[in-house]
Coordinates of N, CA and C in Angstrom, one line a residue:
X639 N -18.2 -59.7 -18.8 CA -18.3 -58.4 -19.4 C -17.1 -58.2 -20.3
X640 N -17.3 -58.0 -21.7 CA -16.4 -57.8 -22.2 C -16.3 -56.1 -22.7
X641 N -14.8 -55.8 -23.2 CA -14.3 -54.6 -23.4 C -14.3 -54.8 -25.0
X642 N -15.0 -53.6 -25.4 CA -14.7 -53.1 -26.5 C -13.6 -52.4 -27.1
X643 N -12.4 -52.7 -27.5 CA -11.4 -52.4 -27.6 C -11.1 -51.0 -28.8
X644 N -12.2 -51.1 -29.5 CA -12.4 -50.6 -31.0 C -13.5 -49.6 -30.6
X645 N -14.0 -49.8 -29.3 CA -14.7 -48.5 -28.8 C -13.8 -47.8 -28.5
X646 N -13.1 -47.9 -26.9 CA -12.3 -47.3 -26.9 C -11.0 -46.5 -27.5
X647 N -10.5 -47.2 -28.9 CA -9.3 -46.6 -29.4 C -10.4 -45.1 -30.4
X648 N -11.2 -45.3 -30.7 CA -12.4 -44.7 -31.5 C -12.2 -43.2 -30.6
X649 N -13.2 -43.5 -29.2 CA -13.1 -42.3 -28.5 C -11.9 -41.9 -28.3
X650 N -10.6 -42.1 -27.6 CA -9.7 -41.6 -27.4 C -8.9 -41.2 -29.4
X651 N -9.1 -41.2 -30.4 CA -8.7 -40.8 -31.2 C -9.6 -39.3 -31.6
X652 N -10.8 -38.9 -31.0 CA -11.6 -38.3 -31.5 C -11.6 -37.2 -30.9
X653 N -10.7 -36.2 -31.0 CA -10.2 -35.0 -30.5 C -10.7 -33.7 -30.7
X654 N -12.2 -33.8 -31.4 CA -12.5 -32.7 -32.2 C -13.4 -31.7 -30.3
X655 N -13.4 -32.6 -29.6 CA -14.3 -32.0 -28.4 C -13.4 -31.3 -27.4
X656 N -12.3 -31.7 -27.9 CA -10.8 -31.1 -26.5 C -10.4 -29.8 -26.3
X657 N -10.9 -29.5 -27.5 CA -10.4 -27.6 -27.2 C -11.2 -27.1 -26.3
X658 N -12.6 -26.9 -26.5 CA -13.4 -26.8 -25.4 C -13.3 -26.7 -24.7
X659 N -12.7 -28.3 -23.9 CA -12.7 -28.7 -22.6 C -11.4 -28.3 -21.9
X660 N -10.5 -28.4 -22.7 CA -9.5 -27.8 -22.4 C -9.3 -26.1 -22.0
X661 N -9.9 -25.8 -22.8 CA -9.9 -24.0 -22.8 C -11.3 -23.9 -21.2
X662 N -11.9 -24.1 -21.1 CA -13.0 -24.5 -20.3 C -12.5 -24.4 -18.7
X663 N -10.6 -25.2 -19.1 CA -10.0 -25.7 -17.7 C -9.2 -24.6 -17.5
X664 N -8.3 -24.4 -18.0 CA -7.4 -23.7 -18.2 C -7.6 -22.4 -18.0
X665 N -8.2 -21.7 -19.0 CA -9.1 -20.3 -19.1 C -8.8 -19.9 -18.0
X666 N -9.8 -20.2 -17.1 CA -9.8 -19.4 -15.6 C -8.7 -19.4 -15.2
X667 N -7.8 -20.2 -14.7 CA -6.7 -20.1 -14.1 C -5.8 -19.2 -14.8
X668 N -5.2 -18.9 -16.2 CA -4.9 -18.1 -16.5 C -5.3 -16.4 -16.3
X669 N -6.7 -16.2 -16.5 CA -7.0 -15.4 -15.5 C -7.2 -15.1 -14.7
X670 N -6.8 -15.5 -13.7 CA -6.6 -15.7 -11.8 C -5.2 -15.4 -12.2
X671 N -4.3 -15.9 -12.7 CA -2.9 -15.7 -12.5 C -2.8 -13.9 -13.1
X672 N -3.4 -14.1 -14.4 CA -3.1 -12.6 -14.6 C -3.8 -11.4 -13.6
X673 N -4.7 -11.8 -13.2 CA -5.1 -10.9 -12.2 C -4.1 -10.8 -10.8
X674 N -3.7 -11.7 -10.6 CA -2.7 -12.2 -9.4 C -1.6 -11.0 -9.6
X675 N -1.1 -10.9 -11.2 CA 0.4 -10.5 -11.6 C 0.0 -8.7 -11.3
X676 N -1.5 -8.3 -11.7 CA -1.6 -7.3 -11.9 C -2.0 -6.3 -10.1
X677 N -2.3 -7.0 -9.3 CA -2.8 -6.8 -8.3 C -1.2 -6.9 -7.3
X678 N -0.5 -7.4 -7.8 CA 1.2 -7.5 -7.2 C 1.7 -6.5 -7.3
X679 N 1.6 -5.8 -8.7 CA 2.1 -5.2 -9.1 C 1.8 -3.7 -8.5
X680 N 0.5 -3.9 -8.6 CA 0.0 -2.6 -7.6 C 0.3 -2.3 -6.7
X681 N 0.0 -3.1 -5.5 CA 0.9 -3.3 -4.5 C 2.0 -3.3 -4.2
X682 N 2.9 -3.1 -5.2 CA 4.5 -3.1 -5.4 C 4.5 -1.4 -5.7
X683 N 3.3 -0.8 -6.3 CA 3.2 0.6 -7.4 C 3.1 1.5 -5.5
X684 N 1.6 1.1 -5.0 CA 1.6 1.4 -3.6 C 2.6 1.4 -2.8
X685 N 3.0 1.0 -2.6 CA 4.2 0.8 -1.6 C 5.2 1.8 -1.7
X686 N 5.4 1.7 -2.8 CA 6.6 2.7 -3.0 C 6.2 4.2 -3.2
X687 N 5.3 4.0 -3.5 CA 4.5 5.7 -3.9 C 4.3 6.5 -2.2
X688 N 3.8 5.4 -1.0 CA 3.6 5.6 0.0 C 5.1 5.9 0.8
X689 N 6.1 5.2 0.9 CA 7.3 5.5 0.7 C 7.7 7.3 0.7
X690 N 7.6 7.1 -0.6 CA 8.1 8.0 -1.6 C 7.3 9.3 -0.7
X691 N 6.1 9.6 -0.6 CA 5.1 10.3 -0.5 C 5.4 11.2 1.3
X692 N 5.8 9.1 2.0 CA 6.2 10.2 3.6 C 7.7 10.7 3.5
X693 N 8.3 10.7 2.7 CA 9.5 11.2 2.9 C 9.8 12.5 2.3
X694 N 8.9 12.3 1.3 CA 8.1 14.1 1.0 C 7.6 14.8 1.8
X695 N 7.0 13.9 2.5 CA 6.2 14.9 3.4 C 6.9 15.7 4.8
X696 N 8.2 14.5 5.0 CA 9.0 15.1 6.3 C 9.7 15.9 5.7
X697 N 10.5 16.0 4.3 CA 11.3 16.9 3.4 C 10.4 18.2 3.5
X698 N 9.2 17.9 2.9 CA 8.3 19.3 3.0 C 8.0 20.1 4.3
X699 N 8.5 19.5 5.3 CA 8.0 19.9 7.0 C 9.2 20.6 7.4
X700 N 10.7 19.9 7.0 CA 11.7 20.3 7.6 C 12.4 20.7 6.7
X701 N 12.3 20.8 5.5 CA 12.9 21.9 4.9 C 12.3 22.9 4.6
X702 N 11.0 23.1 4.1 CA 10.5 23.8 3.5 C 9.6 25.0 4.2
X703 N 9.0 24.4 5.5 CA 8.5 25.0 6.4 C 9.3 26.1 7.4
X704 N 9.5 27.3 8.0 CA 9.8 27.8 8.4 C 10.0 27.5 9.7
X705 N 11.3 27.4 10.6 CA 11.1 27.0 11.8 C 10.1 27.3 12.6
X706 N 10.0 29.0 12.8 CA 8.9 29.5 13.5 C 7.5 28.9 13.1
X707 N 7.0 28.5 12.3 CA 5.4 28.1 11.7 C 6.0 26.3 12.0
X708 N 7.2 26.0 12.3 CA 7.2 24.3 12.3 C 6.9 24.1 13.9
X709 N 7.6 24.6 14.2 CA 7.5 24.9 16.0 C 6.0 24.5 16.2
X710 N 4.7 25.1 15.6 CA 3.8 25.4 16.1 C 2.5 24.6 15.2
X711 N 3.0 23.3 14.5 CA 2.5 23.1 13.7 C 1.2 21.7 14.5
X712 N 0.3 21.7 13.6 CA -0.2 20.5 14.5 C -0.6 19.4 13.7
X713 N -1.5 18.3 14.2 CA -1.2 17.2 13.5 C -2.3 17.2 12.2
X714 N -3.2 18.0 12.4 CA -4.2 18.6 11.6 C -3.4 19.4 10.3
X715 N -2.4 20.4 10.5 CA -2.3 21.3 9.7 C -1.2 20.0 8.8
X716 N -0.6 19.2 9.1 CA 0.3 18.1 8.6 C -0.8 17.2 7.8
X717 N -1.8 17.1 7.9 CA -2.8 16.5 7.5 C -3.0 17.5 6.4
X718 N -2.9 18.7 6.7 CA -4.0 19.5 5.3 C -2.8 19.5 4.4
X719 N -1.3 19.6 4.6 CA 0.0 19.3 3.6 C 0.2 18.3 3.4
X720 N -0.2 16.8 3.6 CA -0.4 15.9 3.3 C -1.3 15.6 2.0
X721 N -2.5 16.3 2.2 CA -3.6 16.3 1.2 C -3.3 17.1 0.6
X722 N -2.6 18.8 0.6 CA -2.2 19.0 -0.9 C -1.0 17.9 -1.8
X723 N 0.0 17.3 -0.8 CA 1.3 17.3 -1.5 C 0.0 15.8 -2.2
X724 N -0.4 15.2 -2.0 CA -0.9 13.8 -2.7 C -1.2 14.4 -4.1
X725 N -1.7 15.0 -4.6 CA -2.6 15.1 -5.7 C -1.1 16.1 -7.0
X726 N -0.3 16.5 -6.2 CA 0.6 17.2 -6.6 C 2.3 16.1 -6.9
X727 N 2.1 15.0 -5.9 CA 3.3 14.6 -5.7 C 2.7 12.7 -6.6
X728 N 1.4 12.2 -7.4 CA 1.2 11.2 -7.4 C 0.0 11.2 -7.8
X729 N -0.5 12.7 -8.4 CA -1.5 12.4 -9.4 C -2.9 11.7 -9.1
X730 N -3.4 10.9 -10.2 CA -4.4 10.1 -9.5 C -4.1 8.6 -9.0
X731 N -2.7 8.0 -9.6 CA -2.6 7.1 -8.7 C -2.5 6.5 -7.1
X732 N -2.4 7.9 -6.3 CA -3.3 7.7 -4.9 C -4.2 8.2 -4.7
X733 N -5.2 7.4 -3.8 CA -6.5 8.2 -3.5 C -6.4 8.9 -2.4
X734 N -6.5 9.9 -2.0 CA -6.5 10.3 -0.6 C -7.1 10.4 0.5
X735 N -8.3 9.9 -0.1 CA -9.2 9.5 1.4 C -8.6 8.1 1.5
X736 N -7.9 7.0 1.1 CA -7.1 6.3 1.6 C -5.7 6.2 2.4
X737 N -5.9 7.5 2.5 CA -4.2 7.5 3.2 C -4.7 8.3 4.6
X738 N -4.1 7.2 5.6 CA -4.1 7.7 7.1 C -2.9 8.0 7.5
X739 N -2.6 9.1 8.6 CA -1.4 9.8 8.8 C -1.8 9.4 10.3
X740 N 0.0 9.2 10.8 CA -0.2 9.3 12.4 C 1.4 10.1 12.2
X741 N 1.2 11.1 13.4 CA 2.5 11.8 13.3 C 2.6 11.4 14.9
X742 N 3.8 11.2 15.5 CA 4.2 11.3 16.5 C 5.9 12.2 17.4
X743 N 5.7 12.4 18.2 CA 6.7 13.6 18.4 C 7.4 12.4 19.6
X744 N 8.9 12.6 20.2 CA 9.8 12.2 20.9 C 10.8 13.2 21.2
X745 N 11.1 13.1 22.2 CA 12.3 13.8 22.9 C 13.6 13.2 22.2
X746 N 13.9 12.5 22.4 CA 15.3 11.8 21.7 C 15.4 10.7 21.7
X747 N 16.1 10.1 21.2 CA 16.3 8.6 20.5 C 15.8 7.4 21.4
X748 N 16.4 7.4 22.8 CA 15.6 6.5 23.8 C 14.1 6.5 23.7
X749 N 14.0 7.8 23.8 CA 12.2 7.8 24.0 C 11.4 7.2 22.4
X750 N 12.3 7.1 21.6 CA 11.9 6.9 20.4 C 11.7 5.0 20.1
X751 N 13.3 4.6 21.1 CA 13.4 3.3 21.1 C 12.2 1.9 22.3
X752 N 12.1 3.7 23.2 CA 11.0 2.9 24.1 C 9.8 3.1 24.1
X753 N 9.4 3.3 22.8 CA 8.0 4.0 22.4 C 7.1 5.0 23.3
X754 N 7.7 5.5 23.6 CA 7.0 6.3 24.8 C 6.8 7.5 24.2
X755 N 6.0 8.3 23.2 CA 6.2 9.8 22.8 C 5.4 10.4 23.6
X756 N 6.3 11.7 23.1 CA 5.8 13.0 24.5 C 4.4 13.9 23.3
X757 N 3.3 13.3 24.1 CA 2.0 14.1 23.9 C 1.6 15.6 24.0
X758 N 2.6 15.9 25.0 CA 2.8 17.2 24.5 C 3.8 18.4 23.5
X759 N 4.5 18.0 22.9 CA 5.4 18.2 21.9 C 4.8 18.7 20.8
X760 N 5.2 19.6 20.1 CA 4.4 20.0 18.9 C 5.4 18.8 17.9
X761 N 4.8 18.1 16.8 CA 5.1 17.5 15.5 C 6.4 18.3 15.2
X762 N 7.0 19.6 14.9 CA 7.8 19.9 14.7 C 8.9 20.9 15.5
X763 N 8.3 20.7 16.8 CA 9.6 21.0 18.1 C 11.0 21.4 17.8
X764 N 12.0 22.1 17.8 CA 13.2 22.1 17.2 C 13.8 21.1 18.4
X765 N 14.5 20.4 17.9 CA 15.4 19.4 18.6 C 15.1 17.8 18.5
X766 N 14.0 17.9 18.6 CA 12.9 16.9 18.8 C 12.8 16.0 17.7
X767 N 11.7 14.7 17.4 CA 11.9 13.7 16.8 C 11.0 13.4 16.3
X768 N 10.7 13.5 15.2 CA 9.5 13.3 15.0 C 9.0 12.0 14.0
X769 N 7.9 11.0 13.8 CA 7.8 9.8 13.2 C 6.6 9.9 12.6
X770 N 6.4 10.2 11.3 CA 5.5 10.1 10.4 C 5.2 8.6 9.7
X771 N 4.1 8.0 9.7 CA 3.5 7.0 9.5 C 2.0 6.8 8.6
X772 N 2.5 6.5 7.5 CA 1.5 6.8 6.6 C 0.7 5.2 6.6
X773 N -0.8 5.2 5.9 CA -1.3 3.7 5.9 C -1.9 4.0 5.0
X774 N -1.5 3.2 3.4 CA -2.6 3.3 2.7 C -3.1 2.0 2.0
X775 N -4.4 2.3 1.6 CA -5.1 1.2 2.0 C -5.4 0.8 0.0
X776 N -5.1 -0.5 -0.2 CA -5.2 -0.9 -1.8 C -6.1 -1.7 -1.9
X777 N -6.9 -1.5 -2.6 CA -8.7 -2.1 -3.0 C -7.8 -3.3 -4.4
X778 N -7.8 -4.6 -3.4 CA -7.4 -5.8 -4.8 C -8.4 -6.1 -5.6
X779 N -8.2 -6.5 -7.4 CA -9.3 -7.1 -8.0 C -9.4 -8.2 -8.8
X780 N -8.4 -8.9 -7.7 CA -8.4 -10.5 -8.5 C -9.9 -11.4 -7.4
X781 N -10.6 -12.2 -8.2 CA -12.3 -12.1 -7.4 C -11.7 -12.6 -6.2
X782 N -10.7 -14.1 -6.1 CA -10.5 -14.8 -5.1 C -9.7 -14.5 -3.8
X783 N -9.4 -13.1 -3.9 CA -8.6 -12.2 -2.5 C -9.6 -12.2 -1.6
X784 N -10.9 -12.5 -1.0 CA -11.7 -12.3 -0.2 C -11.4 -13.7 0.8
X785 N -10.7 -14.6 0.1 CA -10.4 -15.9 0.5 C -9.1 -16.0 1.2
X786 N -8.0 -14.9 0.6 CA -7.3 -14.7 1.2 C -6.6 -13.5 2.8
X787 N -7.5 -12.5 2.0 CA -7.1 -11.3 3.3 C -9.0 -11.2 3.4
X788 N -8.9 -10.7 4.8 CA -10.2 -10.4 5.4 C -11.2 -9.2 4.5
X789 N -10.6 -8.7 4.3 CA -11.5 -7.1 3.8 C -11.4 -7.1 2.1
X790 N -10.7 -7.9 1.8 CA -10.2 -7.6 0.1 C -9.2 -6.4 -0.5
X791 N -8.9 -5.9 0.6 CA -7.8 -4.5 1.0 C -6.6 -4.9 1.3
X792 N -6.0 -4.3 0.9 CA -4.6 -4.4 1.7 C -3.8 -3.3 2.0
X793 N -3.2 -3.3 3.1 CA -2.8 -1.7 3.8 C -1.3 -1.9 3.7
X794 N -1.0 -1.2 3.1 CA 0.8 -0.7 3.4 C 1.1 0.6 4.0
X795 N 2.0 0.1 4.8 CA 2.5 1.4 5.5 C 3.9 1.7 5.0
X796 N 4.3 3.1 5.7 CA 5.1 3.6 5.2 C 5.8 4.6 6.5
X797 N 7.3 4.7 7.0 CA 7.2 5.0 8.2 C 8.6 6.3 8.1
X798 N 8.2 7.1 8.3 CA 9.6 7.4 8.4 C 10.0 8.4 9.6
X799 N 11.5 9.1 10.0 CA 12.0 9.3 11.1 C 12.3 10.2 11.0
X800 N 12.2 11.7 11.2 CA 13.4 12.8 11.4 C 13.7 13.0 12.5
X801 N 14.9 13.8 12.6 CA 15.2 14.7 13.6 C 15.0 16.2 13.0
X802 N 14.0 17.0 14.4 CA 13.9 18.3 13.8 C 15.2 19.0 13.9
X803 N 15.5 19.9 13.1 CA 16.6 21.4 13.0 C 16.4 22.1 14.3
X804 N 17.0 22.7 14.6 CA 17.1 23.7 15.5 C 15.9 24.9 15.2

């Protein structure tokens, strides 16, 4: 069998088909990456808005609320100041029916470190401890995240600690 040598140098000189193929390869991966950079970024935007958002929301509880009305507050009514401060504190970049609240109440610091909170404690108790826990949940839209996380979501939380005022 013999090699055509003058075939060969012929095809490998004849580059008019490469962009194509090239662009063809390439293409997608570039955007998979830009989708990658843009879905990070969100995620980065989330996070910190969620952040941002529960430490508003303990600011809004314990400063802003009246002791008498904090005393007596429940985990419902923290929920309906929750859902005003979102739309006021973050616009439309959060959605609100994505954000879950858990509030939990503790006696003091031990009971905080041994996870044990007191179920009967109102959320804003004077003396008391209270740990707000936000989860919100980020809808990714790079196609190949279904390969990566189960749901194509990703949840950030957000946690934070006071101690009530007197």
């Amino acid at each position: 069998m013999r090699i055509d040598h003058q075939l060969i140098r012929r095809a490998m000189a004849d580059s008019r088909a490469s962009l194509p193929v090239e662009l063809a390869v390439i293409l997608p991966l570039v955007f998979a990456l830009i989708f990658a950079i843009v879905d990070a970024s969100r995620l980065l935007l989330a996070r910190s808005l969620a952040d941002a958002l529960a430490v508003a929301l303990s600011e809004d509880i314990k400063l802003e609320t009246p002791p008498a009305v904090r005393a007596g507050l429940t985990v419902a009514a923290i929920e309906g100041e929750l859902a005003a401060l979102v739309p006021a504190f973050a616009g439309t970049l959060i959605d609100a029916s994505r954000v879950r609240l858990t509030v939990q109440s503790y006696d003091d610091l031990a009971a905080l470190a041994g996870g044990s909170p007191n179920a009967g404690a109102a959320p804003g108790a004077a003396g008391g401890i209270t740990a707000y826990r936000l989860d919100y949940t980020v809808p990714l839209i790079t196609p190949f995240v279904n390969y990566l996380y189960n749901s194509g979501d990703v949840t950030g939380t957000a946690t934070v600690v006071v101690k009530n005022g007197p």
